[in-house]
Short mmCIF file of C-alpha atoms and ligand atoms in Angstrom, two decimals:
data_model
loop_
_atom_site.label_atom_id
_atom_site.label_comp_id
_atom_site.label_asym_id
_atom_site.label_seq_id
_atom_site.Cartn_x
_atom_site.Cartn_y
_atom_site.Cartn_z
CA MET A 1 0.00 0.00 0.00
CA ASN A 2 1.38 3.38 -0.98
CA PHE A 3 -0.06 6.70 0.13
CA ASP A 4 2.57 8.82 -1.60
CA LEU A 5 2.13 10.68 -4.85
CA THR A 6 4.76 10.07 -7.53
CA ASP A 7 7.40 12.77 -8.02
CA GLU A 8 5.56 14.00 -11.14
CA GLN A 9 2.26 14.16 -9.26
CA ASP A 10 3.95 16.04 -6.43
CA GLN A 11 5.38 18.54 -8.89
CA LEU A 12 1.99 18.93 -10.52
CA ARG A 13 0.40 19.58 -7.12
CA ASP A 14 2.99 22.22 -6.22
CA ALA A 15 2.73 23.93 -9.60
CA VAL A 16 -1.08 24.03 -9.61
CA ARG A 17 -1.08 25.23 -6.01
CA ALA A 18 1.26 28.08 -6.97
CA LEU A 19 -0.94 29.03 -9.92
CA GLY A 20 -4.11 28.92 -7.81
CA ARG A 21 -2.56 31.05 -5.07
CA ARG A 22 -1.43 33.63 -7.61
CA TYR A 23 -5.10 34.16 -8.52
CA GLY A 24 -6.74 33.32 -5.18
CA HIS A 25 -10.27 33.53 -3.84
CA GLY A 26 -10.38 37.34 -4.19
CA TYR A 27 -10.02 36.97 -7.96
CA PHE A 28 -12.67 34.22 -8.06
CA VAL A 29 -15.20 36.29 -6.10
CA ALA A 30 -14.47 39.52 -8.00
CA LYS A 31 -15.14 37.70 -11.28
CA ALA A 32 -18.36 36.21 -9.91
CA LYS A 33 -19.61 39.56 -8.66
CA ALA A 34 -18.76 41.30 -11.93
CA GLY A 35 -20.63 38.62 -13.88
CA GLU A 36 -17.40 37.64 -15.61
CA HIS A 37 -15.59 34.35 -16.15
CA THR A 38 -12.23 33.13 -14.90
CA THR A 39 -10.85 33.50 -18.42
CA GLU A 40 -7.28 34.37 -17.35
CA LEU A 41 -6.98 31.50 -14.86
CA TRP A 42 -8.57 29.00 -17.25
CA GLY A 43 -6.34 30.16 -20.11
CA GLU A 44 -3.16 29.98 -18.06
CA ALA A 45 -4.06 26.56 -16.63
CA GLY A 46 -4.68 25.40 -20.20
CA ARG A 47 -1.38 26.73 -21.54
CA LEU A 48 0.47 25.08 -18.67
CA GLY A 49 -1.16 21.75 -19.53
CA TYR A 50 -3.18 21.38 -16.31
CA LEU A 51 -6.59 21.20 -18.03
CA GLY A 52 -5.47 18.37 -20.27
CA VAL A 53 -3.50 16.27 -17.78
CA ASN A 54 -5.86 13.32 -18.31
CA ILE A 55 -6.15 13.61 -22.11
CA PRO A 56 -4.05 11.21 -24.21
CA THR A 57 -0.74 12.65 -25.44
CA GLU A 58 -1.54 12.00 -29.11
CA TYR A 59 -4.30 14.60 -28.76
CA GLY A 60 -2.15 17.18 -26.99
CA GLY A 61 -2.84 16.13 -23.41
CA GLY A 62 -0.59 15.06 -20.59
CA GLY A 63 -1.41 11.36 -20.86
CA GLY A 64 -2.14 11.09 -17.14
CA GLY A 65 -5.24 9.84 -15.41
CA ILE A 66 -8.08 11.03 -13.22
CA THR A 67 -5.62 11.04 -10.32
CA GLU A 68 -3.79 13.92 -11.99
CA LEU A 69 -6.98 15.78 -12.89
CA ALA A 70 -8.23 15.35 -9.31
CA ILE A 71 -4.98 16.97 -8.11
CA VAL A 72 -5.67 19.96 -10.38
CA CYS A 73 -9.28 20.24 -9.14
CA GLU A 74 -8.31 19.94 -5.49
CA GLU A 75 -5.41 22.38 -5.56
CA LEU A 76 -7.27 25.12 -7.42
CA ALA A 77 -10.16 24.75 -4.96
CA ALA A 78 -7.74 24.76 -2.02
CA ALA A 79 -6.52 28.12 -3.34
CA GLY A 80 -10.10 29.40 -3.29
CA CYS A 81 -10.82 28.82 -7.00
CA PRO A 82 -13.17 25.82 -7.27
CA LEU A 83 -13.66 25.61 -11.05
CA LEU A 84 -16.74 23.53 -11.76
CA LEU A 85 -16.02 23.45 -15.49
CA LEU A 86 -12.98 21.27 -14.79
CA VAL A 87 -15.44 18.58 -13.79
CA VAL A 88 -17.50 19.09 -16.91
CA SER A 89 -15.11 19.70 -19.80
CA PRO A 90 -11.92 17.68 -19.10
CA ALA A 91 -13.32 15.15 -16.62
CA ILE A 92 -16.67 14.14 -18.14
CA VAL A 93 -16.65 15.20 -21.77
CA ALA A 94 -12.97 14.57 -22.61
CA THR A 95 -13.20 11.11 -21.04
CA VAL A 96 -16.35 10.27 -22.99
CA ILE A 97 -14.86 11.45 -26.30
CA ALA A 98 -11.45 9.86 -25.68
CA LYS A 99 -12.99 6.50 -24.78
CA HIS A 100 -16.05 6.35 -27.02
CA GLY A 101 -15.79 9.06 -29.68
CA THR A 102 -14.89 8.27 -33.28
CA ILE A 103 -11.32 9.02 -34.39
CA GLU A 104 -12.63 12.15 -36.14
CA GLN A 105 -14.36 13.30 -32.94
CA ARG A 106 -11.19 12.74 -30.90
CA GLU A 107 -9.11 14.71 -33.38
CA ARG A 108 -11.68 17.46 -33.56
CA PHE A 109 -12.41 18.03 -29.87
CA LEU A 110 -9.60 16.74 -27.66
CA PRO A 111 -6.69 19.06 -28.62
CA GLY A 112 -8.75 22.19 -27.87
CA MET A 113 -10.01 20.72 -24.61
CA ALA A 114 -6.43 19.81 -23.69
CA ASP A 115 -5.14 23.36 -24.04
CA GLY A 116 -8.33 24.95 -22.74
CA THR A 117 -9.24 26.81 -25.93
CA LEU A 118 -12.35 24.66 -26.38
CA LYS A 119 -14.92 24.14 -23.63
CA VAL A 120 -17.60 21.50 -23.89
CA VAL A 121 -20.24 21.35 -21.15
CA PHE A 122 -22.55 18.49 -20.26
CA ALA A 123 -26.34 18.30 -20.19
CA ILE A 124 -28.17 15.38 -18.69
CA THR A 125 -30.46 16.80 -15.98
CA GLU A 126 -34.07 17.51 -16.96
CA PRO A 127 -36.86 19.28 -15.07
CA GLU A 128 -39.25 16.31 -15.15
CA ALA A 129 -36.73 13.49 -14.73
CA GLY A 130 -34.53 14.94 -11.96
CA SER A 131 -32.51 12.20 -10.29
CA ASN A 132 -34.36 9.55 -12.30
CA PHE A 133 -32.35 9.46 -15.51
CA HIS A 134 -34.50 6.62 -16.84
CA ARG A 135 -37.20 9.24 -17.40
CA LEU A 136 -35.12 11.40 -19.71
CA GLY A 137 -37.47 13.02 -22.22
CA THR A 138 -35.07 14.69 -24.64
CA VAL A 139 -35.66 12.81 -27.85
CA ALA A 140 -33.40 12.35 -30.88
CA ARG A 141 -35.16 11.53 -34.18
CA ARG A 142 -33.64 10.66 -37.51
CA ASP A 143 -34.37 12.96 -40.45
CA GLY A 144 -32.51 11.57 -43.43
CA ASP A 145 -28.86 11.51 -42.38
CA ASP A 146 -29.45 14.25 -39.81
CA TRP A 147 -30.67 14.11 -36.24
CA LEU A 148 -33.35 16.34 -34.72
CA LEU A 149 -33.18 16.93 -30.96
CA THR A 150 -36.09 18.14 -28.87
CA GLY A 151 -36.34 18.52 -25.12
CA ARG A 152 -35.41 20.54 -22.05
CA LYS A 153 -32.43 20.47 -19.71
CA CYS A 154 -31.85 22.31 -16.45
CA TYR A 155 -28.99 23.48 -14.21
CA ILE A 156 -26.54 23.10 -17.08
CA SER A 157 -23.27 24.72 -16.03
CA GLY A 158 -21.17 26.97 -18.23
CA VAL A 159 -23.33 27.12 -21.38
CA ASP A 160 -22.48 30.81 -21.81
CA GLU A 161 -18.73 30.14 -22.00
CA ALA A 162 -18.83 26.86 -23.90
CA ASP A 163 -18.42 26.12 -27.59
CA TYR A 164 -20.41 22.88 -27.42
CA VAL A 165 -22.69 21.04 -25.07
CA LEU A 166 -22.69 17.26 -24.86
CA VAL A 167 -26.40 16.45 -24.68
CA VAL A 168 -27.77 13.18 -23.37
CA ALA A 169 -30.89 12.25 -25.33
CA ARG A 170 -32.86 9.08 -25.93
CA THR A 171 -33.72 7.59 -29.26
CA GLU A 172 -37.37 7.75 -30.19
CA ASP A 173 -37.92 4.05 -30.83
CA ALA A 174 -36.69 3.27 -27.33
CA ALA A 175 -39.04 5.75 -25.68
CA THR A 176 -41.17 3.18 -23.96
CA GLY A 177 -38.46 0.67 -23.13
CA LYS A 178 -35.33 0.93 -21.01
CA LEU A 179 -33.21 4.01 -21.42
CA LYS A 180 -31.21 3.81 -24.61
CA PRO A 181 -29.22 6.98 -24.34
CA ALA A 182 -27.51 8.65 -27.22
CA LEU A 183 -24.98 11.44 -26.75
CA PHE A 184 -24.70 14.37 -29.15
CA VAL A 185 -22.13 17.14 -29.40
CA VAL A 186 -24.26 20.23 -30.01
CA PRO A 187 -22.78 23.65 -30.89
CA THR A 188 -24.01 26.20 -28.34
CA ASP A 189 -25.00 28.49 -31.22
CA ALA A 190 -27.05 25.80 -33.03
CA ALA A 191 -30.38 26.94 -34.46
CA GLY A 192 -33.22 25.85 -32.18
CA LEU A 193 -31.08 25.80 -29.03
CA THR A 194 -31.83 28.51 -26.49
CA ALA A 195 -30.34 28.98 -23.04
CA SER A 196 -31.82 30.93 -20.19
CA LYS A 197 -29.68 31.77 -17.16
CA LEU A 198 -30.92 30.55 -13.79
CA ASP A 199 -30.58 32.77 -10.74
CA MET A 200 -28.59 30.67 -8.29
CA GLU A 201 -27.58 31.48 -4.70
CA ILE A 202 -23.99 30.44 -5.35
CA VAL A 203 -21.09 32.91 -5.54
CA SER A 204 -19.38 31.63 -8.66
CA PRO A 205 -18.21 32.95 -12.02
CA GLU A 206 -19.74 29.80 -13.55
CA ASN A 207 -23.46 29.95 -14.27
CA GLN A 208 -26.29 27.45 -14.60
CA PHE A 209 -28.82 27.44 -17.44
CA LEU A 210 -32.10 26.06 -18.62
CA LEU A 211 -31.67 24.68 -22.12
CA TYR A 212 -34.47 24.39 -24.65
CA LEU A 213 -33.90 22.20 -27.68
CA ASP A 214 -36.51 22.77 -30.34
CA ASP A 215 -35.84 20.53 -33.35
CA VAL A 216 -32.12 21.22 -33.20
CA ARG A 217 -30.77 19.83 -36.48
CA LEU A 218 -27.45 18.03 -36.24
CA PRO A 219 -25.34 16.21 -38.81
CA ALA A 220 -24.84 12.45 -38.45
CA ASP A 221 -21.35 12.93 -36.99
CA ALA A 222 -22.73 14.80 -33.97
CA LEU A 223 -23.65 11.42 -32.48
CA VAL A 224 -20.85 10.29 -30.15
CA GLY A 225 -19.38 6.98 -31.30
CA GLU A 226 -19.82 4.83 -34.36
CA SER A 227 -23.42 3.80 -33.63
CA LEU A 228 -26.29 4.17 -31.19
CA ASP A 229 -24.88 1.27 -29.18
CA ALA A 230 -22.05 3.55 -28.01
CA GLY A 231 -24.53 5.65 -26.00
CA LEU A 232 -24.82 3.69 -22.76
CA PRO A 233 -21.12 2.88 -22.29
CA ALA A 234 -20.24 6.46 -23.27
CA LEU A 235 -22.61 7.83 -20.65
CA PHE A 236 -21.23 5.54 -17.95
CA ALA A 237 -17.66 6.43 -18.91
CA GLY A 238 -18.23 9.97 -17.68
CA LEU A 239 -19.71 9.09 -14.30
CA ASN A 240 -16.65 7.97 -12.33
CA PRO A 241 -14.44 10.86 -13.47
CA GLU A 242 -17.28 13.24 -12.62
CA ARG A 243 -17.74 11.92 -9.09
CA ILE A 244 -14.02 11.74 -8.34
CA THR A 245 -13.16 15.23 -9.60
CA VAL A 246 -16.17 16.87 -7.95
CA ALA A 247 -15.11 15.15 -4.72
CA ALA A 248 -11.58 16.51 -5.16
CA MET A 249 -12.99 19.99 -5.64
CA GLY A 250 -14.99 19.61 -2.43
CA ALA A 251 -11.93 18.42 -0.51
CA GLY A 252 -9.96 21.42 -1.77
CA THR A 253 -12.77 23.75 -0.72
CA GLY A 254 -12.78 22.15 2.72
CA ARG A 255 -9.01 22.59 3.04
CA TYR A 256 -9.27 26.23 1.98
CA ALA A 257 -11.97 26.98 4.59
CA ILE A 258 -10.15 25.19 7.42
CA GLU A 259 -6.87 26.93 6.61
CA LYS A 260 -8.56 30.34 6.60
CA ALA A 261 -10.29 29.63 9.89
CA SER A 262 -7.21 28.17 11.61
CA ASP A 263 -5.09 31.17 10.64
CA TYR A 264 -7.75 33.44 12.07
CA THR A 265 -8.41 31.58 15.33
CA ALA A 266 -4.68 31.18 16.06
CA SER A 267 -4.20 34.96 16.06
CA ARG A 268 -7.55 36.43 17.14
CA LYS A 269 -7.54 37.42 20.84
CA VAL A 270 -10.60 38.68 22.66
CA TRP A 271 -9.99 37.28 26.20
CA GLY A 272 -6.63 38.74 27.13
CA GLY A 273 -3.50 37.04 25.82
CA ARG A 274 -4.96 33.76 24.55
CA SER A 275 -6.15 33.21 21.02
CA ILE A 276 -9.74 32.08 20.50
CA GLY A 277 -8.31 28.86 19.01
CA THR A 278 -7.11 27.97 22.54
CA HIS A 279 -10.77 27.33 23.41
CA GLN A 280 -11.70 23.82 22.47
CA GLY A 281 -15.22 25.00 21.65
CA VAL A 282 -13.55 26.72 18.71
CA SER A 283 -10.69 24.34 17.84
CA HIS A 284 -12.48 21.00 18.17
CA PRO A 285 -15.12 21.66 15.50
CA LEU A 286 -12.32 22.75 13.17
CA ALA A 287 -10.26 19.68 14.03
CA HIS A 288 -13.31 17.48 13.48
CA ALA A 289 -13.90 19.06 10.07
CA ALA A 290 -10.19 18.58 9.21
CA VAL A 291 -10.52 14.86 10.01
CA GLN A 292 -13.59 14.55 7.76
CA VAL A 293 -11.83 16.32 4.87
CA GLU A 294 -8.76 14.13 5.24
CA LEU A 295 -10.90 10.97 5.27
CA ALA A 296 -12.62 12.15 2.09
CA ARG A 297 -9.20 12.78 0.48
CA LEU A 298 -8.16 9.21 1.25
CA MET A 299 -11.27 7.89 -0.46
CA ILE A 300 -10.71 10.19 -3.43
CA HIS A 301 -7.17 8.84 -3.87
CA LYS A 302 -8.45 5.28 -3.64
CA ALA A 303 -11.23 5.91 -6.16
CA ALA A 304 -8.88 7.66 -8.59
CA ALA A 305 -6.27 4.90 -8.29
CA LEU A 306 -8.91 2.21 -8.95
CA TYR A 307 -10.27 4.13 -11.91
CA ASP A 308 -6.84 4.70 -13.43
CA ALA A 309 -6.10 0.99 -12.98
CA GLY A 310 -9.16 0.21 -15.12
CA ARG A 311 -11.08 -1.30 -12.20
CA ASP A 312 -14.30 0.50 -13.12
CA LEU A 313 -16.78 -1.35 -10.91
CA GLU A 314 -14.72 -0.90 -7.76
CA ALA A 315 -14.02 2.69 -8.79
CA GLY A 316 -17.78 3.20 -9.05
CA VAL A 317 -18.31 2.24 -5.42
CA ALA A 318 -15.25 4.16 -4.20
CA GLY A 319 -16.06 7.19 -6.37
CA ASN A 320 -19.60 7.40 -5.01
CA MET A 321 -18.35 7.04 -1.45
CA ALA A 322 -15.66 9.66 -2.05
CA LYS A 323 -18.20 12.05 -3.50
CA TYR A 324 -20.54 11.50 -0.55
CA ALA A 325 -17.76 11.93 2.02
CA SER A 326 -16.37 15.00 0.33
CA GLY A 327 -19.76 16.67 -0.09
CA GLU A 328 -20.49 16.27 3.62
CA ALA A 329 -16.97 17.27 4.68
CA ALA A 330 -16.83 20.39 2.51
CA ALA A 331 -20.21 21.65 3.69
CA LEU A 332 -19.20 20.98 7.31
CA ALA A 333 -15.80 22.62 6.88
CA VAL A 334 -17.17 25.80 5.32
CA ASP A 335 -19.96 26.14 7.88
CA THR A 336 -17.55 25.46 10.77
CA ALA A 337 -15.06 27.97 9.37
CA VAL A 338 -17.73 30.67 9.15
CA GLN A 339 -18.64 30.03 12.79
CA ALA A 340 -15.02 30.14 13.93
CA LEU A 341 -14.53 33.52 12.30
CA GLY A 342 -17.61 35.02 13.97
CA GLY A 343 -18.78 38.18 12.23
CA ALA A 344 -15.70 38.15 10.02
CA GLY A 345 -16.91 34.83 8.70
CA MET A 346 -19.86 36.53 7.05
CA THR A 347 -17.81 39.26 5.37
CA THR A 348 -16.71 39.15 1.77
CA GLU A 349 -13.22 40.23 2.85
CA TYR A 350 -12.44 37.03 4.74
CA GLY A 351 -13.67 34.91 1.87
CA VAL A 352 -15.37 32.04 3.65
CA ALA A 353 -19.14 32.68 3.52
CA THR A 354 -18.72 33.18 -0.23
CA LEU A 355 -18.30 29.39 -0.43
CA LEU A 356 -21.43 28.44 1.53
CA GLY A 357 -23.62 28.04 -1.56
CA ALA A 358 -21.07 26.10 -3.61
CA ALA A 359 -20.19 23.79 -0.73
CA ARG A 360 -23.87 23.15 -0.03
CA ALA A 361 -24.49 22.38 -3.71
CA GLY A 362 -21.88 19.64 -3.43
CA ARG A 363 -24.37 17.62 -1.40
CA ILE A 364 -26.89 17.83 -4.26
CA ALA A 365 -24.92 17.76 -7.50
CA PRO A 366 -23.94 16.04 -9.67
CA VAL A 367 -25.55 13.20 -7.78
CA SER A 368 -27.30 13.83 -4.49
CA ARG A 369 -26.20 12.34 -1.20
CA GLU A 370 -29.49 10.41 -1.03
CA MET A 371 -28.95 8.80 -4.43
CA ILE A 372 -25.46 7.77 -3.34
CA LEU A 373 -26.88 6.23 -0.18
CA ASN A 374 -29.39 4.38 -2.38
CA PHE A 375 -26.49 3.13 -4.52
CA VAL A 376 -24.49 1.96 -1.51
CA ALA A 377 -27.53 0.34 0.09
CA GLN A 378 -28.20 -1.65 -3.09
CA HIS A 379 -24.75 -2.40 -4.43
CA VAL A 380 -22.72 -2.72 -1.25
CA LEU A 381 -25.31 -3.80 1.31
CA GLY A 382 -27.40 -5.92 -1.04
CA GLN A 383 -30.71 -4.21 -0.25
CA ASP A 384 -33.64 -4.19 -2.65
CA LYS A 385 -34.18 -1.06 -4.69
CA SER A 386 -36.68 1.23 -2.99
CA TYR A 387 -37.77 3.22 -6.03
C1 FAD B 1 -24.57 24.06 -9.01
C2 FAD B 1 -25.16 22.98 -9.85
C3 FAD B 1 -24.57 22.68 -11.07
C4 FAD B 1 -25.11 21.68 -11.88
N1 FAD B 1 -24.55 21.45 -13.11
C5 FAD B 1 -25.10 20.52 -13.93
C6 FAD B 1 -24.58 20.31 -15.25
O1 FAD B 1 -23.60 20.95 -15.66
N2 FAD B 1 -25.19 19.39 -16.04
C7 FAD B 1 -26.26 18.67 -15.64
O2 FAD B 1 -26.76 17.84 -16.40
N3 FAD B 1 -26.80 18.85 -14.39
C8 FAD B 1 -26.25 19.75 -13.54
N4 FAD B 1 -26.78 19.96 -12.27
C9 FAD B 1 -27.98 19.21 -11.87
C10 FAD B 1 -27.74 18.18 -10.78
O3 FAD B 1 -27.05 17.08 -11.32
C11 FAD B 1 -29.11 17.82 -10.18
O4 FAD B 1 -29.55 18.93 -9.45
C12 FAD B 1 -29.07 16.59 -9.31
O5 FAD B 1 -28.80 15.45 -10.07
C13 FAD B 1 -30.38 16.39 -8.54
O6 FAD B 1 -31.48 16.42 -9.42
P1 FAD B 1 -32.75 17.36 -9.07
O7 FAD B 1 -32.20 18.71 -8.77
O8 FAD B 1 -33.72 17.27 -10.18
O9 FAD B 1 -33.35 16.79 -7.74
P2 FAD B 1 -34.61 15.79 -7.57
O10 FAD B 1 -34.37 14.54 -8.36
O11 FAD B 1 -35.85 16.53 -7.80
O12 FAD B 1 -34.47 15.43 -6.04
C14 FAD B 1 -34.85 16.34 -5.00
C15 FAD B 1 -34.44 15.73 -3.66
O13 FAD B 1 -35.09 14.44 -3.50
C16 FAD B 1 -34.11 13.46 -3.27
N5 FAD B 1 -34.50 12.21 -3.93
C17 FAD B 1 -34.97 12.05 -5.20
N6 FAD B 1 -35.18 10.75 -5.45
C18 FAD B 1 -34.87 10.07 -4.34
C19 FAD B 1 -34.89 8.68 -3.97
N7 FAD B 1 -35.26 7.73 -4.82
N8 FAD B 1 -34.47 8.35 -2.73
C20 FAD B 1 -34.07 9.30 -1.85
N9 FAD B 1 -34.03 10.62 -2.14
C21 FAD B 1 -34.43 10.99 -3.37
C22 FAD B 1 -32.83 13.99 -3.85
O14 FAD B 1 -31.69 13.41 -3.25
C23 FAD B 1 -32.95 15.47 -3.56
O15 FAD B 1 -32.50 15.74 -2.25
C24 FAD B 1 -26.25 20.96 -11.45
C25 FAD B 1 -26.84 21.28 -10.21
C26 FAD B 1 -26.32 22.27 -9.42
C27 FAD B 1 -26.97 22.59 -8.11
#
């Protein structure tokens, strides 16, 4: 058993940490409040190769795995810059295209995703289906060689800054049977596609959107893979990377909050010469949160290692557990940090309450804590499905 990163992974961690700290949470919040994107940080991370660490080298990436991408996600978040689009573009979409796209699709999309010049977001969630993906109602119909897509998606992150959106649809002839998903790469400026920004209570430069697809006409090569049979494995290919990288982002956010709070409580004195951190009522909740974050990090490393070793089923269990643990730990850490800072915790200046919304969302998205508990109950504990 080895808990150490390789030298290359260590160097990656240090380099990403340095980049993240150069920008910092102040930059992230200023961008969010100005309604702007983290274009400079994203661009620099892309040029330095951090966005493409998991993309095969023949397509301009670093040839690493999800372990490396999780390091990037965690370190940027630990510097106060939790970039959700890392989870969407390089983790989900690049994995799906690299593993299940045609050669033409790999050549067309991966190099730009590797250097960050091309962003592709991901749309599966629908208003009516919610957590029940078997009810997906976005339908793809054949029209000659073309496809026509119709349906609605919600909470889709980053549509305003993306070139394409990878849309999960179902084929019409399978509408009454089991889900036969088909994935399509749709240009965000396609005729018939409209996006409407959702007002979210999350301080983030990345936005969520409702998407309306009204007979969006796509050429045959917009379908991911060689045939409709590629749909289900392609969809599943994105799930483990998504869970692991979102968990890494949560762990980084937890680390950021605990570091901020510990610095503050070690120096803040309101009862004579002793810092408030001397009081166990202040330090124990922080220590407890630090333990939870560290436990989540262990599970993230395990899940990433299993995934990179090609052990997908075990990675599925570990990835879900890591995502659950991290979601809980990040929300706890941010809330505990706010409390430890007192009034300062609620100010923008100290940069902790600005993460409350994002950390809380980590218990809901991309898969809710309840759906993970359902998964564990069924697949680990052997219980019957309740729904
Ligand atoms: C910030 C943010 C970004 C997002 N980005 C994207 C994106 O880029 N692309 C995308 O496709 N989606 C995205 N989502 C959507 C996200 O994946 C969904 O919100 C999530 O899957 C939950 O679906 P829902 O909101 O419809 O909740 P619902 O399915 O309506 O569930 C509501 C509540 O009921 C619980 N529940 C439902 N069914 C069960 C059950 N059987 N047992 C126990 N509890 C149950 C859920 O856990 C939840 O707490 C994003 C969401 C957020 C908040």
